[in-house]
Short mmCIF file of C-alpha atoms in Angstrom, two decimals:
data_model
loop_
_atom_site.label_atom_id
_atom_site.label_comp_id
_atom_site.label_asym_id
_atom_site.label_seq_id
_atom_site.Cartn_x
_atom_site.Cartn_y
_atom_site.Cartn_z
CA MET A 280 -0.08 0.07 -0.09
CA ALA A 281 1.31 3.31 -1.07
CA TYR A 282 -0.98 5.22 1.27
CA GLU A 283 -0.84 4.14 4.93
CA GLN A 284 -3.15 5.30 7.66
CA VAL A 285 -1.08 6.94 10.48
CA LYS A 286 -2.31 8.63 13.63
CA VAL A 287 -0.95 12.10 14.30
CA GLU A 288 -1.39 13.09 17.93
CA THR A 289 -2.18 16.67 18.79
CA PRO A 290 0.04 17.95 21.65
CA LEU A 291 -1.59 17.78 24.98
CA VAL A 292 -1.32 21.54 25.51
CA LEU A 293 -3.27 22.22 22.33
CA ARG A 294 -5.95 19.89 23.41
CA ILE A 295 -6.40 21.39 26.82
CA LEU A 296 -6.25 25.09 25.81
CA PRO A 297 -9.75 25.39 24.27
CA VAL A 298 -11.31 23.71 27.35
CA ALA A 299 -9.36 25.84 29.69
CA SER A 300 -10.31 28.85 27.77
CA ILE A 301 -14.07 28.24 28.10
CA LEU A 302 -13.71 27.29 31.73
CA LEU A 303 -11.88 30.41 32.41
CA PHE A 304 -14.53 32.47 30.67
CA PHE A 305 -17.37 31.08 32.69
CA GLY A 306 -15.42 31.14 35.85
CA VAL A 307 -14.64 34.86 35.46
CA TRP A 308 -18.18 35.52 34.46
CA GLN A 309 -19.43 33.68 37.61
CA ALA A 310 -16.92 35.52 39.83
CA VAL A 311 -17.79 38.96 38.50
CA VAL A 312 -21.47 38.32 39.50
CA GLU A 313 -20.85 36.49 42.79
CA LEU A 314 -18.46 39.19 44.00
CA LYS A 315 -20.89 41.87 43.08
CA ILE A 316 -18.38 43.67 40.83
CA VAL A 317 -21.31 43.90 38.49
CA PRO A 318 -24.71 44.10 40.27
CA ASN A 319 -27.17 41.40 39.61
CA THR A 320 -29.62 43.81 38.09
CA MET A 321 -27.20 44.26 35.24
CA LEU A 322 -25.86 40.70 34.67
CA GLY A 323 -26.95 37.20 35.71
CA SER A 324 -24.35 34.50 36.54
CA PRO A 325 -24.00 31.30 34.59
CA THR A 326 -25.49 29.26 37.29
CA GLN A 327 -28.53 31.60 37.43
CA VAL A 328 -28.97 31.20 33.77
CA MET A 329 -28.83 27.49 34.10
CA ALA A 330 -31.34 27.54 36.82
CA LEU A 331 -33.69 29.70 34.80
CA PHE A 332 -33.21 27.47 31.80
CA TRP A 333 -34.35 24.43 33.93
CA GLU A 334 -37.30 26.45 35.24
CA LYS A 335 -38.36 27.76 31.90
CA LEU A 336 -38.57 24.28 30.41
CA PHE A 337 -41.82 23.80 32.42
CA GLU A 338 -42.93 27.22 33.56
CA ALA A 339 -44.67 29.57 31.05
CA ASN A 340 -44.61 32.60 33.22
CA PRO A 341 -43.63 35.43 33.40
CA ASP A 342 -43.46 35.76 29.52
CA GLY A 343 -46.30 33.53 28.45
CA ALA A 344 -44.66 30.40 27.00
CA VAL A 345 -42.23 27.70 27.85
CA LEU A 346 -38.73 27.68 26.36
CA THR A 347 -39.35 24.86 23.98
CA THR A 348 -42.39 26.84 22.53
CA HIS A 349 -40.23 29.87 22.06
CA ALA A 350 -37.63 27.86 20.29
CA TYR A 351 -40.14 25.91 18.23
CA ILE A 352 -41.89 29.10 17.08
CA SER A 353 -38.45 30.64 16.12
CA ILE A 354 -37.31 27.51 14.27
CA ILE A 355 -40.52 27.31 12.36
CA GLU A 356 -40.25 31.05 11.30
CA ALA A 357 -36.67 30.80 10.39
CA PHE A 358 -37.14 27.72 8.28
CA THR A 359 -40.19 28.90 6.47
CA GLY A 360 -38.43 32.07 5.52
CA PHE A 361 -35.34 30.13 4.57
CA PHE A 362 -37.10 27.63 2.38
CA LEU A 363 -39.08 30.41 0.63
CA SER A 364 -36.04 32.30 -0.05
CA LEU A 365 -34.34 29.12 -1.50
CA ILE A 366 -37.38 28.33 -3.64
CA VAL A 367 -37.65 31.93 -5.07
CA GLY A 368 -33.94 33.04 -4.85
CA VAL A 369 -32.18 30.13 -6.44
CA PRO A 370 -34.25 29.83 -9.67
CA LEU A 371 -34.15 33.59 -9.96
CA GLY A 372 -30.45 33.90 -9.49
CA LEU A 373 -29.86 30.92 -11.97
CA LEU A 374 -32.08 32.49 -14.62
CA MET A 375 -30.37 35.82 -14.21
CA GLY A 376 -27.04 34.25 -14.71
CA TRP A 377 -27.88 32.72 -18.05
CA PHE A 378 -30.74 34.71 -19.71
CA ALA A 379 -30.12 38.23 -20.54
CA LEU A 380 -33.83 38.89 -20.31
CA ALA A 381 -34.14 37.73 -16.76
CA GLU A 382 -31.05 39.64 -15.79
CA GLY A 383 -32.23 42.87 -17.45
CA LEU A 384 -35.58 42.73 -15.76
CA ALA A 385 -34.67 41.44 -12.27
CA ARG A 386 -31.23 42.87 -11.63
CA PRO A 387 -32.08 46.55 -11.17
CA ILE A 388 -34.87 45.84 -8.85
CA PHE A 389 -32.77 43.36 -6.88
CA GLU A 390 -29.93 45.88 -6.60
CA LEU A 391 -32.48 48.53 -5.52
CA ILE A 392 -33.78 46.44 -2.68
CA ARG A 393 -30.59 44.60 -1.67
CA PRO A 394 -28.86 47.44 0.27
CA ILE A 395 -31.88 48.04 2.52
CA PRO A 396 -31.36 46.06 5.69
CA PRO A 397 -34.23 43.53 6.06
CA VAL A 398 -34.87 45.03 9.69
CA ALA A 399 -35.70 48.28 8.02
CA TRP A 400 -38.83 46.61 6.54
CA ILE A 401 -40.23 45.88 10.06
CA PRO A 402 -42.54 48.92 10.37
CA LEU A 403 -44.02 48.35 6.87
CA THR A 404 -44.46 44.64 7.69
CA ILE A 405 -46.47 45.47 10.87
CA PHE A 406 -48.80 47.55 8.75
CA TRP A 407 -49.21 44.85 6.27
CA PHE A 408 -49.11 41.54 8.36
CA GLY A 409 -49.54 42.59 12.03
CA ILE A 410 -47.22 40.90 14.48
CA GLY A 411 -48.05 37.23 13.64
CA ILE A 412 -45.73 34.75 11.95
CA PRO A 413 -46.33 35.85 8.29
CA GLY A 414 -44.63 39.21 8.83
CA LYS A 415 -41.53 37.76 10.44
CA VAL A 416 -41.33 35.16 7.72
CA PHE A 417 -41.45 37.94 5.09
CA ILE A 418 -38.54 39.81 6.78
CA ILE A 419 -36.62 36.63 7.20
CA TRP A 420 -37.37 35.80 3.55
CA LEU A 421 -36.01 39.16 2.45
CA SER A 422 -32.69 38.54 4.18
CA GLY A 423 -32.29 34.92 3.00
CA ILE A 424 -33.06 35.59 -0.64
CA VAL A 425 -30.02 37.91 -1.15
CA PRO A 426 -27.22 35.29 -0.78
CA CYS A 427 -29.41 32.83 -2.75
CA VAL A 428 -29.69 35.06 -5.78
CA ILE A 429 -26.09 36.24 -5.78
CA ASN A 430 -24.61 32.79 -5.35
CA SER A 431 -26.74 31.16 -7.96
CA TYR A 432 -26.01 34.03 -10.35
CA VAL A 433 -22.28 33.87 -9.88
CA GLY A 434 -22.48 30.14 -10.05
CA VAL A 435 -23.93 30.15 -13.48
CA ARG A 436 -21.56 32.95 -14.61
CA MET A 437 -18.63 30.82 -13.55
CA THR A 438 -19.62 27.96 -15.99
CA SER A 439 -16.64 27.04 -18.16
CA PRO A 440 -17.24 28.85 -21.45
CA THR A 441 -15.45 26.05 -23.32
CA LEU A 442 -17.96 23.55 -21.91
CA ILE A 443 -20.75 25.70 -23.26
CA GLN A 444 -18.96 25.85 -26.71
CA MET A 445 -18.45 22.08 -26.60
CA ALA A 446 -22.28 21.64 -26.10
CA ARG A 447 -22.95 23.98 -28.94
CA THR A 448 -20.99 21.84 -31.35
CA TYR A 449 -23.33 19.06 -30.27
CA GLY A 450 -26.34 21.15 -31.27
CA ALA A 451 -27.43 22.13 -27.76
CA THR A 452 -29.98 24.81 -27.47
CA ASP A 453 -29.81 27.73 -24.92
CA TRP A 454 -32.32 25.91 -22.75
CA ASP A 455 -30.35 22.64 -23.00
CA ILE A 456 -27.16 24.40 -21.99
CA PHE A 457 -28.89 26.14 -19.00
CA LYS A 458 -30.45 22.83 -17.76
CA LYS A 459 -27.49 20.50 -18.43
CA ILE A 460 -24.47 22.62 -17.99
CA CYS A 461 -25.12 25.87 -16.13
CA ILE A 462 -27.14 24.37 -13.37
CA PRO A 463 -24.88 21.45 -12.57
CA SER A 464 -21.87 23.81 -12.61
CA ALA A 465 -23.54 26.26 -10.27
CA LEU A 466 -24.60 23.62 -7.71
CA PRO A 467 -21.54 24.00 -5.43
CA MET A 468 -22.30 27.74 -5.28
CA VAL A 469 -25.99 27.09 -4.72
CA PHE A 470 -25.20 24.83 -1.77
CA GLY A 471 -22.96 27.42 -0.42
CA ALA A 472 -25.83 29.75 -0.63
CA MET A 473 -27.75 27.47 1.63
CA THR A 474 -25.23 27.98 4.47
CA ILE A 475 -24.98 31.63 4.17
CA SER A 476 -28.70 32.22 3.64
CA GLN A 477 -29.56 30.06 6.80
CA ALA A 478 -27.14 32.19 8.89
CA TYR A 479 -28.67 35.50 7.54
CA CYS A 480 -32.17 34.10 8.27
CA TRP A 481 -31.36 33.20 11.81
CA THR A 482 -29.71 36.60 12.50
CA THR A 483 -32.59 38.47 10.97
CA LEU A 484 -35.09 36.39 12.97
CA VAL A 485 -33.94 37.69 16.30
CA GLY A 486 -34.22 41.34 14.96
CA ALA A 487 -37.72 40.67 13.66
CA GLU A 488 -38.94 39.22 16.88
CA TYR A 489 -37.39 41.78 18.90
CA LEU A 490 -39.81 44.19 17.43
CA ALA A 491 -42.86 42.35 16.45
CA ALA A 492 -43.73 39.20 18.27
CA ASP A 493 -45.49 37.59 21.16
CA GLN A 494 -43.59 34.33 21.07
CA GLY A 495 -40.05 33.10 20.07
CA LEU A 496 -36.61 33.44 21.32
CA GLY A 497 -36.16 37.02 20.28
CA TYR A 498 -39.39 37.77 22.18
CA LEU A 499 -37.86 36.06 25.24
CA ILE A 500 -34.90 38.52 25.16
CA THR A 501 -37.33 41.47 24.76
CA MET A 502 -39.42 40.28 27.74
CA GLY A 503 -36.25 39.87 29.83
CA ARG A 504 -35.48 43.55 29.18
CA ARG A 505 -39.08 44.68 29.91
CA LEU A 506 -39.14 42.74 33.13
CA ALA A 507 -35.58 43.90 34.18
CA MET A 508 -34.47 40.38 34.27
CA PRO A 509 -30.82 40.21 32.76
CA THR A 510 -30.77 36.36 33.42
CA MET A 511 -33.73 35.93 30.94
CA VAL A 512 -32.04 38.09 28.39
CA LEU A 513 -28.91 36.01 28.69
CA LEU A 514 -30.93 32.79 28.48
CA GLY A 515 -32.49 34.03 25.30
CA MET A 516 -29.12 34.89 23.83
CA ILE A 517 -27.60 31.64 24.60
CA CYS A 518 -30.60 29.63 23.20
CA VAL A 519 -30.45 31.69 20.01
CA GLY A 520 -26.82 31.08 19.77
CA LEU A 521 -26.96 27.31 20.55
CA THR A 522 -29.93 26.79 18.16
CA GLY A 523 -28.11 28.68 15.42
CA VAL A 524 -25.06 26.53 15.81
CA ALA A 525 -27.19 23.35 15.70
CA ILE A 526 -28.97 24.42 12.52
CA GLY A 527 -25.74 25.50 11.03
CA ILE A 528 -24.29 22.00 11.66
CA ILE A 529 -27.35 20.19 10.18
CA ILE A 530 -27.22 22.34 7.07
CA GLU A 531 -23.47 21.73 6.70
CA ARG A 532 -24.15 18.02 6.93
CA ILE A 533 -26.80 18.19 4.23
CA GLU A 534 -24.57 20.30 2.06
CA LYS A 535 -21.66 17.71 2.35
CA ARG A 536 -23.95 14.87 1.40
CA LEU A 537 -25.43 16.66 -1.65
CA LEU A 538 -22.03 17.82 -2.76
CA ALA A 539 -20.39 14.38 -2.41
CA GLY A 540 -21.10 13.60 -6.10
CA ILE A 541 -19.98 16.92 -7.41
CA ARG A 542 -17.07 18.45 -5.70
CA ARG A 543 -14.02 16.22 -6.58
CA MET B 27 -23.11 10.44 -50.21
CA LYS B 28 -21.95 12.32 -53.05
CA SER B 29 -19.25 11.12 -55.48
CA ASN B 30 -15.82 10.94 -54.06
CA ASN B 31 -14.38 13.69 -56.10
CA GLN B 32 -16.67 16.30 -54.50
CA PRO B 33 -14.84 17.81 -51.64
CA LYS B 34 -16.63 17.44 -48.27
CA ILE B 35 -15.21 20.69 -46.71
CA VAL B 36 -14.06 23.72 -48.69
CA CYS B 37 -12.40 26.62 -47.09
CA GLN B 38 -11.92 29.52 -49.31
CA ASN B 39 -9.56 32.53 -48.65
CA ILE B 40 -10.17 32.60 -44.94
CA SER B 41 -8.74 35.42 -42.91
CA LYS B 42 -9.43 36.12 -39.35
CA VAL B 43 -8.77 39.31 -37.40
CA PHE B 44 -9.53 39.40 -33.60
CA ILE B 45 -10.19 42.64 -31.71
CA GLN B 46 -8.81 42.17 -28.35
CA LYS B 47 -9.57 44.35 -25.36
CA GLY B 48 -11.68 46.62 -27.50
CA SER B 49 -9.00 48.17 -29.51
CA GLN B 50 -6.08 45.75 -30.17
CA ARG B 51 -6.05 44.10 -33.66
CA VAL B 52 -4.67 40.66 -33.90
CA HIS B 53 -4.30 39.10 -37.31
CA VAL B 54 -4.48 35.43 -36.79
CA LEU B 55 -5.13 33.85 -40.23
CA GLU B 56 -4.42 35.06 -43.74
CA ASP B 57 -5.87 33.69 -46.93
CA ILE B 58 -6.23 29.99 -46.10
CA SER B 59 -7.73 27.72 -48.58
CA VAL B 60 -8.19 24.12 -47.79
CA ASP B 61 -10.41 21.38 -49.11
CA VAL B 62 -10.94 18.01 -47.62
CA LYS B 63 -12.34 15.04 -49.57
CA PRO B 64 -14.93 12.65 -48.07
CA ASN B 65 -13.26 10.22 -45.62
CA GLU B 66 -9.87 11.96 -46.02
CA PHE B 67 -7.68 12.30 -43.10
CA VAL B 68 -6.09 15.85 -43.27
CA VAL B 69 -3.64 17.16 -40.80
CA ILE B 70 -3.08 20.76 -40.27
CA LEU B 71 0.47 21.15 -39.04
CA GLY B 72 1.88 24.28 -37.58
CA PRO B 73 3.99 25.58 -34.86
CA GLY B 74 2.40 27.59 -31.83
CA GLN B 75 0.95 30.84 -32.87
CA SER B 76 0.14 29.87 -36.39
CA GLY B 77 -3.66 30.12 -35.99
CA LYS B 78 -4.36 26.44 -36.58
CA SER B 79 -6.70 26.16 -33.71
CA THR B 80 -8.54 29.20 -34.84
CA LEU B 81 -8.94 27.78 -38.37
CA LEU B 82 -10.54 24.56 -36.73
CA ARG B 83 -12.81 26.67 -34.58
CA ILE B 84 -13.94 28.58 -37.68
CA ILE B 85 -14.82 25.31 -39.42
CA ALA B 86 -16.60 24.15 -36.30
CA GLY B 87 -18.61 27.37 -36.48
CA LEU B 88 -17.41 28.72 -33.07
CA GLU B 89 -15.79 31.68 -34.77
CA THR B 90 -16.81 33.50 -37.93
CA PRO B 91 -14.16 34.27 -40.41
CA THR B 92 -13.34 37.86 -41.16
CA THR B 93 -13.18 37.18 -44.90
CA GLY B 94 -13.72 34.01 -46.84
CA THR B 95 -16.18 31.17 -46.44
CA VAL B 96 -16.45 27.57 -45.19
CA THR B 97 -18.69 25.19 -46.83
CA LEU B 98 -19.76 21.68 -45.93
CA ASP B 99 -21.31 19.71 -48.71
CA GLY B 100 -21.69 22.89 -50.71
CA LYS B 101 -23.59 24.67 -47.83
CA GLU B 102 -22.08 27.60 -46.11
CA VAL B 103 -21.24 26.98 -42.43
CA SER B 104 -22.90 29.62 -40.29
CA GLY B 105 -22.64 28.28 -36.67
CA PRO B 106 -21.77 25.16 -34.74
CA GLY B 107 -23.81 22.02 -35.64
CA ALA B 108 -23.98 18.38 -34.96
CA ASP B 109 -22.70 17.58 -38.45
CA ARG B 110 -19.17 18.48 -37.21
CA GLY B 111 -17.75 16.86 -34.07
CA LEU B 112 -15.06 18.67 -32.26
CA VAL B 113 -12.55 17.05 -29.90
CA PHE B 114 -10.95 19.62 -27.60
CA GLN B 115 -7.36 19.63 -26.44
CA SER B 116 -8.55 19.96 -22.84
CA TYR B 117 -10.97 17.13 -23.10
CA MET B 118 -13.92 19.15 -21.83
CA LEU B 119 -15.97 16.33 -20.26
CA PHE B 120 -18.65 16.91 -17.71
CA PRO B 121 -17.05 16.06 -14.34
CA TRP B 122 -20.47 15.29 -12.86
CA LYS B 123 -21.23 12.65 -15.50
CA THR B 124 -19.98 9.14 -15.94
CA VAL B 125 -18.12 7.97 -19.09
CA LEU B 126 -21.44 6.68 -20.45
CA GLY B 127 -23.27 9.96 -19.60
CA ASN B 128 -20.59 11.97 -21.37
CA VAL B 129 -20.57 9.78 -24.49
CA GLU B 130 -24.29 9.78 -24.84
CA LEU B 131 -24.41 13.68 -24.75
CA GLY B 132 -25.12 14.08 -28.43
CA PRO B 133 -27.85 11.56 -28.92
CA ARG B 134 -29.55 12.74 -25.68
CA LEU B 135 -29.54 16.29 -26.86
CA ARG B 136 -31.29 15.11 -30.02
CA GLY B 137 -33.97 13.36 -27.92
CA ILE B 138 -33.11 9.83 -28.97
CA PRO B 139 -34.65 7.24 -26.62
CA LYS B 140 -32.62 5.91 -23.70
CA LYS B 141 -32.22 2.46 -24.91
CA GLU B 142 -31.01 3.36 -28.43
CA ARG B 143 -28.68 5.96 -27.21
CA ARG B 144 -27.17 3.58 -24.62
CA GLU B 145 -26.45 1.20 -27.44
CA VAL B 146 -24.87 3.88 -29.56
CA ALA B 147 -22.79 5.12 -26.61
CA GLN B 148 -21.77 1.55 -25.70
CA ARG B 149 -20.66 0.82 -29.23
CA TYR B 150 -18.23 3.76 -29.30
CA ILE B 151 -17.05 3.23 -25.75
CA ASN B 152 -16.08 -0.36 -27.00
CA LEU B 153 -14.51 1.08 -30.14
CA VAL B 154 -12.18 3.42 -28.13
CA GLY B 155 -11.40 0.50 -25.78
CA LEU B 156 -13.05 1.87 -22.61
CA GLN B 157 -15.46 -1.11 -21.92
CA LYS B 158 -15.66 -1.71 -18.08
CA PHE B 159 -15.14 2.03 -17.54
CA GLU B 160 -18.70 3.10 -18.37
CA LYS B 161 -19.57 3.93 -14.83
CA HIS B 162 -16.35 5.82 -14.06
CA TYR B 163 -16.16 9.64 -13.66
CA PRO B 164 -13.70 11.68 -15.57
CA HIS B 165 -11.51 12.33 -12.53
CA GLN B 166 -11.03 8.56 -12.07
CA LEU B 167 -9.42 8.36 -15.68
CA SER B 168 -5.97 9.12 -16.90
CA GLY B 169 -5.46 11.83 -19.59
CA GLY B 170 -5.39 9.27 -22.47
CA MET B 171 -8.66 7.73 -21.20
CA LYS B 172 -10.26 10.98 -20.98
CA GLN B 173 -9.37 11.83 -24.50
CA ARG B 174 -10.77 8.45 -25.58
CA VAL B 175 -14.03 9.49 -24.00
CA GLY B 176 -13.83 12.83 -25.99
CA ILE B 177 -13.32 10.88 -29.22
CA ALA B 178 -16.12 8.44 -28.46
CA ARG B 179 -18.42 11.25 -27.56
CA ALA B 180 -17.74 12.93 -30.89
CA TYR B 181 -18.24 9.61 -32.74
CA ALA B 182 -21.51 8.95 -30.88
CA ASN B 183 -23.05 12.09 -32.28
CA ASN B 184 -22.48 10.61 -35.67
CA PRO B 185 -20.94 13.67 -37.33
CA GLU B 186 -19.93 13.74 -40.88
CA VAL B 187 -16.77 15.52 -40.03
CA MET B 188 -14.39 14.98 -37.09
CA LEU B 189 -12.37 17.97 -36.04
CA LEU B 190 -9.59 17.31 -33.59
CA ASP B 191 -7.75 20.20 -31.91
CA GLU B 192 -4.44 19.11 -30.71
CA PRO B 193 -6.11 16.17 -28.97
CA PHE B 194 -2.98 14.66 -27.52
CA GLY B 195 -1.24 17.90 -26.58
CA GLN B 196 -1.58 17.27 -22.80
CA LEU B 197 -0.34 13.72 -22.92
CA ASP B 198 3.09 12.44 -22.18
CA ALA B 199 5.16 11.13 -25.05
CA GLN B 200 4.47 7.45 -24.53
CA THR B 201 0.70 7.76 -24.10
CA ARG B 202 0.65 10.13 -27.02
CA TYR B 203 2.35 7.63 -29.31
CA PHE B 204 -0.10 4.99 -28.12
CA MET B 205 -3.08 7.23 -28.71
CA GLU B 206 -1.94 8.00 -32.15
CA LYS B 207 -1.98 4.18 -33.09
CA GLU B 208 -5.41 4.04 -31.52
CA THR B 209 -6.60 6.98 -33.52
CA ALA B 210 -5.39 5.33 -36.74
CA ARG B 211 -7.13 2.11 -35.77
CA ILE B 212 -10.42 3.76 -34.85
CA TRP B 213 -10.33 5.82 -38.05
CA GLU B 214 -9.80 2.79 -40.19
CA THR B 215 -12.59 0.88 -38.39
CA GLU B 216 -15.07 3.76 -38.85
CA LYS B 217 -13.96 6.20 -41.58
CA ARG B 218 -14.94 9.78 -41.24
CA THR B 219 -13.71 13.01 -42.84
CA VAL B 220 -11.07 14.19 -40.32
CA LEU B 221 -9.33 17.40 -39.84
CA PHE B 222 -6.67 16.91 -37.24
CA VAL B 223 -4.60 19.92 -35.86
CA THR B 224 -1.19 19.25 -34.49
CA ASN B 225 2.29 20.84 -33.97
CA ASN B 226 3.96 17.50 -34.06
CA ILE B 227 5.53 16.33 -37.32
CA GLU B 228 5.66 12.62 -36.56
CA GLU B 229 1.99 12.68 -35.48
CA ALA B 230 1.03 14.40 -38.75
CA ILE B 231 2.91 11.90 -40.89
CA TYR B 232 1.75 8.88 -38.94
CA LEU B 233 -2.03 9.80 -39.22
CA GLY B 234 -2.45 12.06 -42.34
CA ASP B 235 -3.38 11.28 -45.77
CA ARG B 236 -2.41 14.79 -46.54
CA ILE B 237 -0.50 17.33 -44.41
CA ILE B 238 -1.13 21.05 -44.86
CA SER B 239 1.52 23.06 -43.09
CA LEU B 240 0.98 26.59 -41.88
CA GLN B 241 3.68 29.11 -41.59
CA GLY B 242 4.52 30.18 -37.99
CA LYS B 243 4.22 33.45 -36.29
CA LEU B 244 0.87 35.30 -36.82
CA PRO B 245 -0.73 35.71 -39.11
CA GLY B 246 -0.88 32.03 -40.08
CA ARG B 247 -0.41 31.58 -43.73
CA MET B 248 -0.51 28.51 -46.11
CA HIS B 249 3.01 27.07 -46.41
CA ALA B 250 3.06 23.72 -48.15
CA THR B 251 1.03 20.60 -48.75
CA TYR B 252 2.44 17.16 -48.48
CA GLU B 253 0.79 13.86 -49.78
CA VAL B 254 1.64 10.95 -47.41
CA ASN B 255 1.63 7.99 -49.66
CA LEU B 256 2.67 5.49 -47.07
CA PRO B 257 0.77 2.21 -46.42
CA ARG B 258 -1.00 1.82 -43.12
CA PRO B 259 -0.34 0.84 -40.41
CA ARG B 260 2.78 3.06 -40.65
CA GLU B 261 6.01 2.65 -38.93
CA GLN B 262 7.74 5.76 -37.49
CA THR B 263 11.25 4.15 -38.21
CA GLU B 264 10.48 3.37 -41.88
CA MET B 265 12.87 4.93 -44.41
CA LYS B 266 10.13 6.67 -46.31
CA PHE B 267 8.70 8.01 -43.04
CA LEU B 268 11.96 9.42 -42.00
CA GLU B 269 12.60 11.03 -45.45
CA LEU B 270 9.38 12.73 -45.36
CA ARG B 271 9.96 13.85 -41.84
CA GLN B 272 13.33 15.33 -42.83
CA LYS B 273 11.71 17.11 -45.80
CA ILE B 274 9.02 18.74 -43.66
CA THR B 275 11.48 19.58 -40.90
CA ASP B 276 13.88 21.27 -43.41
CA ALA B 277 11.09 23.22 -45.01
CA SER B 278 9.83 24.32 -41.61
CA GLU B 279 13.22 25.55 -40.35
CA LEU B 280 13.58 27.79 -43.45
CA VAL B 281 10.43 29.58 -42.41
CA LEU B 282 11.22 29.88 -38.78
#
């Protein structure tokens, strides 16, 4: 065998350092609160957050819902917005990349709307949809669609021109080339868009819920502020972070699966 | 088929000027006239920068000549078409398709039913000697095998003319020599009108019925035509082979 599997050990120090770093972070945080360096009205300690986490799993008060409901609502909103942005954004970007007509029509409008931060749409959204789920989905959709369109567009644009010429010598029509060459070539970029778009959606979700919601993790943060409970704010923040990481990992797994046959 | 005296391809007084970066004129070809008889193997021989690939691309319809015309069976060529199969130097296979998927491209684009196009593809995969590799992806193949796929793909589209643009330029010397033998074998099994572009004198003599050499340095001009009246299969060490090689080499050196 020319290629042998060998095990390369990471030095002990390098393996310990990340763990030590995290322990130190939480230790200092705990100490800062315990020793009243920062008053408890401004910051909750990690143990307090843990306790509230446990409590909120079963207790709907004071904000009106248990933690799992908040998380569930947020995930539903984020994913609905995310899927809608994929369904609209990817085909739009692909078409814009290949057909001059699509680009000419859609690009100016897209470029006009793109620089407006999705959160700036919140007031209008409240007029249109109220504070229910559809409004938040709309805002999330707006933020998720941007990377979908851009990545799909660039993906098609990066198609090898020689491959296109080759297909022409085989009598391929524009539509054939789009379907059989441009789309497969663009796929790695499109899957890349999934990761980016999901991250955008999740970020915007918290903003959307912060202003217009009655349930969801962002709403939990808002309620924490209104009730002057820094521990609840922190709990909301941590839950948003952890759920975001979890979704990110799942999407990355899916992306790797899908790309296994393409990226070589 | 028309009578054998009627040329298949006629290039008449072709010149090509490219405009690069909006304002730079590059004169690539000047006054090229070539005609190819049905089932003739014609080699266009020229050093780098002699416009030979451009000439082939013009015949393929991927470029339009600045002056002059290309006709196929008496009809003027106005764009790429399935009647001319082009084999690229850089293979240009779909990385996301298997050997079979790549070879059946042409029939699939013409909407030929799956069973039928599979048969056609399989036949040419066998012809180029890639049986048992149908399910392999291009990245699993060597350079020589990739180019065999390119040749099988061109054949499977059943073109009247095969255009090969320095197909073995990226191969090592040994593989190249082997592929030249294979090309001669494949062509003799299924004759087609062939235009083969190369910068390699031995390759030209080994394969061609006729060699048209272009003069180096842009713009490319007609230089000389050599009939290769050697029996096939040819031997690169034969006396007549070496004499012709010497003759072409001497003539080329005068130009360079």
